[in-house]
Amino acid sequence: MQTSMLIMVLLILSSIAFYLGRRRALSVAQGKVRNLHSLPSYYGYYVALWCGLPALLVAGIWFSAEDAIITGILVENLPQEIRSLDPGRINLVVNDIRNLVSGNVTSREADAAMLAASDHYRQLRATSHAALSVVALALVIVAGTFSLARIRPDYRARNAVERIVMALLIACSSIAIFTTIGIVLSVLFESLRFFQTISIFEFLFSPHWSPQTALRADQVGSSGAFGAVPLFAGTLLISFIAMVVAVPIGLLSAIYLSEYAGPRLRANVKPLLEILAGIPTVVYGFFAALVVAPMIRDAGATLGLDVASESALAAGLVMGIMIIPFVSSLSDDVINAVPQALRDGAYALGSTQSETVRKVILPAALPGIVGGILLAVSRAIGETMIVVMAAGLSANLTANPLDAVTTVTVQIVTLLTGDQEFDSPKTLAAFALGLVLFVATLLLNVFALHIVRKYREQYE
């Protein structure tokens, strides 16, 4: 039975189990719901969860281990001349066998040994699916019978269902947490391998970035320079320009829409402003490269300034436009959440509307506004496409916004593009940059959370 068909059968059986459980509850209560501890639907949910969850759990474990087990059996039955190859060549043969089974193109013409191996692989997959179907259906029958037998009038079905749902929620939360830990550890381990080759002090404090390294021992030059200071400086410069654009426009827009604009104007303008957040970043990149950058270059030439074709100013301006909805929407929500009693109190004391906004509403909404701004900063630091298209790839250590610069994320993309050897410092440098970027955004989020908590206590 195919995987999709098996899951569909399990869902149908769980639905049937819900009906049987509910009917069983009404039967033992002699048709009187008041004789039951819980509502009849809870008994149905109880039986349905018992039928579906164990089988789905076993199916998930089975699928996660199936490929490794089948591959191991397949390799053990390959001819001796193939098993004597190095692991990389064996993996290539196994991939060819899988491609042959699935009808894809193989790296070589199929011979008799490959055809026999593909038939064996197909049989193993069929046997595995059949065994899983039998085990899953057996679990459904056993668990369904067990749960139906436990239904009595005084059985606390609602409590049991809530415990099962809580366990599911904990499991989902644990998956998210462990996934995050796995991502961090994978980046950390690769970064440690990089720092075994390149000094961490050189990486953090050297002003020279040129990750090109020699591919052969007899090749001269290109020993590589891995000082990431120009990348951090470029990231901060473009993010600063973007925030200079986004924060005033976004915050003032939020104040106007929430405090001064009428309901009709607000209902029409706010969605239009939020459309900016839905535009793909590659479109912003085109806009920056084809419109903003030439405009800045022509303006600079008119004033006698030397402006690069790709500049930090062009990327920062367009990135700021992209971030405006982040600041305005979050600030608007926070300002609207300020209790009306604070406004009424200010007006009762004789304050004007502008005084109320400046001295009451903005201080009360400050934690949320700061949190939104720091969230926008994190978004600016992680942006890649606009920088690639409008700011260039030059790792220049400069504070001049008219020069071409690059950022951490752009260099990560550049280092990991194409076929790469994961043993070279050039490739491992991408993980070190990613680790620094992760730490920076984490610190920003922690700081934002600290600000929100501190001032929320003050105004509650």
XYZ file of C-alpha atoms in Angstrom:
460
model
C 0.000 0.000 0.000
C 1.389 3.394 -0.975
C 2.134 5.963 1.711
C -0.638 8.372 0.739
C -3.149 5.530 0.556
C -2.053 4.226 3.971
C -2.479 7.642 5.587
C -5.894 8.049 3.976
C -6.971 4.603 5.247
C -5.793 5.491 8.762
C -7.770 8.730 8.700
C -10.889 6.916 7.493
C -10.505 4.254 10.203
C -10.058 6.970 12.829
C -13.279 8.600 11.662
C -15.075 5.265 11.935
C -13.542 4.795 15.383
C -14.937 8.187 16.445
C -18.427 7.076 15.420
C -18.072 3.704 17.186
C -16.731 5.312 20.365
C -19.553 7.826 20.533
C -22.150 5.151 19.895
C -20.549 2.879 22.493
C -20.728 5.677 25.093
C -24.424 6.262 24.429
C -25.025 2.534 24.574
C -23.405 2.035 28.001
C -25.294 5.104 29.276
C -28.553 3.629 27.985
C -29.060 6.678 25.772
C -28.927 9.199 28.654
C -26.074 11.669 28.330
C -26.378 12.723 31.976
C -25.226 9.245 33.030
C -21.858 9.874 31.336
C -18.953 11.703 32.955
C -18.085 13.458 29.641
C -19.956 14.396 26.514
C -20.343 11.507 24.029
C -18.084 13.223 21.503
C -15.158 12.976 23.950
C -15.506 9.178 23.980
C -15.432 9.302 20.187
C -12.300 11.452 20.198
C -10.713 9.097 22.724
C -11.197 6.006 20.542
C -10.218 7.876 17.351
C -6.960 9.129 18.899
C -6.100 5.659 20.140
C -6.708 4.243 16.663
C -4.841 6.863 14.675
C -1.893 8.072 16.745
C -0.016 4.783 17.432
C -0.274 3.746 13.791
C 0.868 7.164 12.529
C 3.745 7.177 15.046
C 4.918 3.738 13.908
C 4.578 4.816 10.266
C 6.708 7.905 10.911
C 9.452 5.898 12.613
C 9.253 3.273 9.875
C 9.663 5.813 7.073
C 12.600 7.506 8.819
C 14.514 4.219 9.077
C 13.249 2.482 5.930
C 15.686 3.971 3.454
C 18.795 3.230 5.516
C 17.734 -0.372 6.176
C 16.811 -1.095 2.551
C 20.039 0.495 1.314
C 22.059 -1.631 3.729
C 20.354 -4.834 2.560
C 20.762 -3.802 -1.074
C 24.487 -3.127 -0.711
C 25.020 -6.439 1.086
C 23.559 -8.280 -1.910
C 25.502 -6.405 -4.588
C 28.310 -8.245 -6.423
C 31.670 -8.379 -4.677
C 33.371 -6.112 -7.236
C 30.886 -3.352 -6.443
C 31.041 -3.803 -2.657
C 34.833 -3.484 -2.818
C 34.557 0.057 -4.197
C 35.027 3.121 -2.004
C 31.907 4.474 -0.215
C 31.497 7.346 -2.660
C 31.360 5.020 -5.687
C 28.965 2.683 -3.857
C 26.643 5.615 -3.168
C 26.777 6.491 -6.867
C 25.789 2.915 -7.787
C 22.917 2.981 -5.269
C 21.706 6.277 -6.715
C 21.761 4.772 -10.199
C 19.693 1.834 -8.960
C 17.141 4.174 -7.416
C 17.000 6.279 -10.573
C 16.489 3.132 -12.645
C 13.586 2.070 -10.415
C 11.976 5.501 -10.542
C 12.530 5.869 -14.306
C 15.060 8.696 -14.091
C 18.304 9.103 -16.028
C 21.262 7.065 -14.741
C 24.938 7.969 -14.904
C 25.778 4.848 -16.924
C 24.069 2.253 -19.050
C 22.268 -0.388 -17.012
C 23.936 -3.809 -17.093
C 22.660 -7.166 -15.833
C 23.892 -6.604 -12.281
C 22.177 -3.224 -12.086
C 18.917 -4.627 -13.469
C 18.985 -7.433 -10.904
C 19.751 -4.971 -8.131
C 16.894 -2.704 -9.228
C 14.477 -5.674 -9.127
C 15.760 -6.503 -5.643
C 15.348 -2.894 -4.547
C 11.796 -2.826 -5.898
C 10.962 -6.048 -4.017
C 12.416 -4.694 -0.791
C 10.326 -1.523 -1.067
C 7.175 -3.530 -1.800
C 7.838 -5.858 1.139
C 8.494 -2.912 3.424
C 5.259 -1.161 2.451
C 3.253 -4.353 2.844
C 4.758 -5.047 6.270
C 4.072 -1.493 7.387
C 0.460 -1.736 6.213
C -0.053 -4.967 8.167
C 1.546 -3.552 11.319
C -0.417 -0.291 11.100
C -3.767 -1.998 10.545
C -3.042 -4.457 13.367
C -2.285 -1.531 15.673
C -5.546 0.151 14.687
C -7.540 -2.985 15.490
C -5.782 -3.668 18.810
C -5.840 -0.040 20.003
C -9.437 0.457 18.886
C -10.609 -2.690 20.675
C -8.691 -1.704 23.813
C -10.095 1.816 23.900
C -13.670 0.684 23.191
C -13.439 -1.807 26.031
C -12.482 0.979 28.481
C -15.597 3.029 27.826
C -17.826 3.053 30.879
C -20.290 5.658 32.159
C -17.862 6.870 34.842
C -14.797 6.874 32.574
C -13.225 10.366 32.361
C -12.919 10.558 28.599
C -12.534 14.345 28.507
C -9.564 14.210 30.875
C -7.947 11.447 28.809
C -8.443 13.361 25.551
C -7.012 16.525 27.080
C -3.962 14.604 28.300
C -3.401 13.159 24.824
C -3.792 16.589 23.185
C -1.415 18.105 25.722
C 1.132 15.394 24.947
C 0.767 16.201 21.244
C 1.325 19.900 21.899
C 4.404 19.147 23.994
C 5.713 16.858 21.247
C 5.225 19.567 18.591
C 6.929 22.154 20.797
C 9.791 19.754 21.443
C 10.220 19.173 17.706
C 10.495 22.915 17.133
C 12.986 23.306 19.988
C 15.121 20.333 18.960
C 15.096 21.505 15.343
C 16.422 24.884 16.462
C 19.072 23.222 18.606
C 20.058 20.984 15.693
C 20.431 23.957 13.353
C 22.543 25.847 15.875
C 24.757 22.841 16.601
C 25.290 22.116 12.913
C 26.409 25.697 12.315
C 28.494 25.675 15.496
C 30.377 22.467 14.656
C 31.224 23.640 11.140
C 32.292 27.011 12.538
C 34.626 25.291 15.002
C 36.209 23.446 12.088
C 36.762 26.811 10.415
C 38.300 28.329 13.526
C 40.726 25.391 13.741
C 42.193 26.676 10.463
C 41.650 30.421 10.775
C 42.177 32.300 14.022
C 38.989 33.679 15.527
C 40.778 36.967 16.214
C 41.736 37.266 12.541
C 38.142 36.521 11.583
C 36.627 39.073 13.944
C 39.190 41.881 13.763
C 41.100 41.697 10.469
C 40.012 44.290 7.839
C 40.852 42.095 4.825
C 38.317 39.740 3.253
C 39.317 37.660 0.233
C 38.127 34.061 0.692
C 39.686 32.749 -2.543
C 42.057 29.869 -1.760
C 44.376 27.778 -3.934
C 42.822 24.522 -5.155
C 46.181 22.729 -5.570
C 49.337 22.647 -3.463
C 51.488 23.831 -6.379
C 49.242 26.808 -7.075
C 50.659 30.191 -6.090
C 48.821 33.029 -4.428
C 45.186 33.048 -3.364
C 45.940 31.937 0.170
C 42.792 33.655 1.340
C 42.088 36.436 3.838
C 39.194 35.894 6.218
C 38.833 39.129 8.133
C 35.087 39.709 8.343
C 35.219 43.334 9.505
C 34.340 44.741 6.018
C 31.320 42.451 5.880
C 30.068 43.517 9.315
C 30.686 47.158 8.431
C 28.792 46.804 5.150
C 25.904 45.084 6.900
C 25.689 47.784 9.555
C 25.983 50.594 6.976
C 23.172 49.319 4.756
C 20.996 48.444 7.769
C 21.545 51.919 9.213
C 20.505 53.609 5.953
C 17.463 51.357 5.757
C 16.399 52.165 9.304
C 16.911 55.904 8.727
C 14.328 55.584 5.954
C 11.965 53.072 7.553
C 11.705 54.236 11.169
C 10.551 57.872 10.679
C 8.223 57.080 7.783
C 6.801 53.945 9.399
C 6.363 55.483 12.848
C 4.809 58.718 11.616
C 2.509 56.755 9.326
C 1.384 54.661 12.271
C 0.737 57.759 14.418
C -1.270 59.428 11.670
C -3.335 56.367 10.839
C -4.111 55.513 14.457
C -4.636 58.985 15.946
C -5.513 61.469 13.191
C -6.920 59.624 10.167
C -10.624 58.906 9.906
C -11.899 55.310 9.918
C -12.579 55.305 6.174
C -9.150 56.659 5.239
C -7.462 54.270 7.664
C -9.341 51.281 6.236
C -8.127 52.164 2.728
C -4.575 53.370 3.375
C -3.338 50.746 5.827
C -3.845 47.772 3.465
C -2.140 49.726 0.685
C 0.838 50.364 2.962
C 1.043 46.714 3.938
C 1.188 45.660 0.291
C 4.855 46.724 0.387
C 5.561 43.780 2.682
C 4.158 41.343 0.115
C 6.343 42.416 -2.803
C 9.124 39.853 -3.493
C 12.585 41.053 -2.580
C 13.841 40.343 -6.089
C 11.417 43.006 -7.370
C 12.894 45.472 -4.896
C 16.313 44.422 -6.187
C 15.320 45.206 -9.761
C 13.930 48.555 -8.651
C 17.145 49.368 -6.788
C 19.455 48.294 -9.611
C 17.520 49.783 -12.538
C 15.966 52.922 -11.047
C 17.438 54.045 -7.729
C 21.134 53.302 -8.356
C 21.288 55.130 -11.756
C 19.338 58.021 -10.255
C 21.815 58.356 -7.392
C 24.740 58.048 -9.787
C 23.371 60.783 -12.071
C 22.641 63.037 -9.112
C 26.151 62.493 -7.772
C 27.667 63.264 -11.188
C 25.685 66.487 -11.308
C 27.132 67.497 -7.936
C 30.626 66.382 -8.895
C 30.666 63.342 -6.610
C 32.204 59.991 -7.461
C 29.369 57.493 -7.062
C 29.820 53.777 -7.713
C 27.416 52.005 -10.048
C 26.328 49.847 -7.140
C 26.233 51.671 -3.837
C 25.227 51.092 -0.246
C 22.925 54.105 -0.477
C 20.814 52.574 -3.258
C 20.478 49.253 -1.434
C 19.747 50.935 1.905
C 17.076 53.257 0.493
C 15.174 50.458 -1.202
C 15.571 48.179 1.789
C 14.166 50.945 3.973
C 11.098 51.175 1.724
C 10.667 47.427 2.036
C 10.832 47.575 5.844
C 8.347 50.440 6.284
C 5.347 48.074 6.709
C 7.147 46.188 9.491
C 7.544 49.375 11.517
C 4.199 50.949 10.639
C 2.008 47.886 11.174
C 3.592 46.878 14.457
C 3.595 50.455 15.742
C -0.007 50.965 14.655
C -1.120 47.860 16.514
C 0.770 48.901 19.638
C -0.588 52.474 19.584
C -4.134 51.208 19.162
C -3.590 48.895 22.131
C -2.952 51.849 24.467
C -5.959 52.046 26.821
C -8.464 54.734 25.921
C -8.516 55.727 29.588
C -5.020 57.233 29.214
C -6.218 59.417 26.326
C -9.341 60.443 28.198
C -7.301 61.314 31.278
C -4.943 63.504 29.237
C -7.834 65.304 27.554
C -9.528 65.806 30.920
C -6.409 67.582 32.151
C -6.565 69.986 29.197
C -3.972 68.441 26.897
C -4.244 68.933 23.170
C -4.214 65.974 20.808
C -0.555 66.451 19.878
C 0.408 66.741 23.552
C -1.529 63.559 24.297
C 0.284 61.735 21.502
C 3.744 62.980 22.514
C 3.476 62.751 26.296
C 1.018 59.907 26.886
C 0.473 57.586 23.938
C 4.032 57.287 22.624
C 5.587 56.644 26.068
C 2.904 54.059 26.773
C 3.480 52.360 23.420
C 7.279 52.652 23.581
C 7.979 48.967 24.419
C 6.048 47.699 21.413
C 7.492 50.363 19.123
C 11.055 49.494 20.160
C 10.303 45.803 19.704
C 8.971 46.458 16.208
C 11.992 48.547 15.265
C 14.416 45.892 16.478
C 12.447 43.274 14.560
C 12.828 45.456 11.466
C 16.578 45.718 12.154
C 16.800 41.929 12.226
C 14.945 41.843 8.907
C 17.365 44.366 7.417
C 20.430 42.466 8.603
C 19.197 39.252 7.010
C 18.200 40.725 3.640
C 20.238 39.379 0.723
C 18.634 39.864 -2.672
C 18.529 43.667 -2.674
C 22.167 43.871 -1.571
C 23.299 41.452 -4.276
C 21.591 43.452 -7.013
C 22.172 46.994 -5.768
C 25.219 47.098 -3.464
C 27.625 44.726 -5.201
C 30.008 42.093 -3.899
C 33.031 44.229 -2.994
C 34.201 43.813 0.590
C 35.155 47.443 1.137
C 35.766 48.771 4.620
C 34.221 52.197 4.213
C 31.642 54.458 5.784
C 30.903 56.222 2.483
C 27.363 55.248 1.400
C 28.245 56.065 -2.206
C 30.747 53.180 -2.392
C 29.990 49.579 -3.251
C 29.935 47.288 -0.220
C 28.750 43.808 0.625
C 27.082 42.147 3.591
C 27.375 38.962 5.591
C 24.388 37.249 3.991
C 25.566 38.006 0.464
C 28.956 36.472 1.189
C 27.305 33.383 2.668
C 25.367 32.907 -0.564
C 28.497 33.505 -2.634
C 30.582 31.026 -0.648
C 28.000 28.246 -0.856
C 27.016 28.655 -4.501
C 27.927 25.761 -6.807
C 29.894 22.604 -6.027
C 31.972 23.198 -2.925
C 34.384 21.194 -0.812
C 33.273 21.314 2.789
C 36.834 20.809 3.999
C 38.164 24.121 2.695
C 38.249 27.293 4.816
C 36.458 29.123 2.005
C 33.317 27.032 2.438
C 33.532 26.739 6.215
C 33.771 30.532 6.454
C 30.101 30.687 5.454
C 29.150 28.793 8.613
C 31.268 31.105 10.760
C 29.530 34.108 9.198
C 26.173 32.446 9.780
C 27.043 31.845 13.430
C 27.966 35.493 13.959
C 24.781 36.591 12.211
C 22.724 34.257 14.387
C 24.319 35.592 17.569
C 23.741 39.201 16.467
C 20.044 38.689 15.692
C 19.601 36.679 18.885
C 21.057 39.510 20.959
C 18.757 41.984 19.214
C 15.714 39.843 19.998
C 16.783 39.411 23.619
C 17.272 43.165 23.946
C 13.842 43.820 22.414
C 12.253 41.337 24.797
C 13.993 43.008 27.730
C 12.711 46.450 26.681
C 9.163 45.183 26.224
C 9.065 43.453 29.599
C 10.633 46.334 31.470
C 8.298 49.056 30.247
C 5.224 46.843 30.149
C 5.468 46.446 33.909
C 5.740 50.203 34.299
C 2.515 51.035 32.466
C 0.299 48.131 33.551
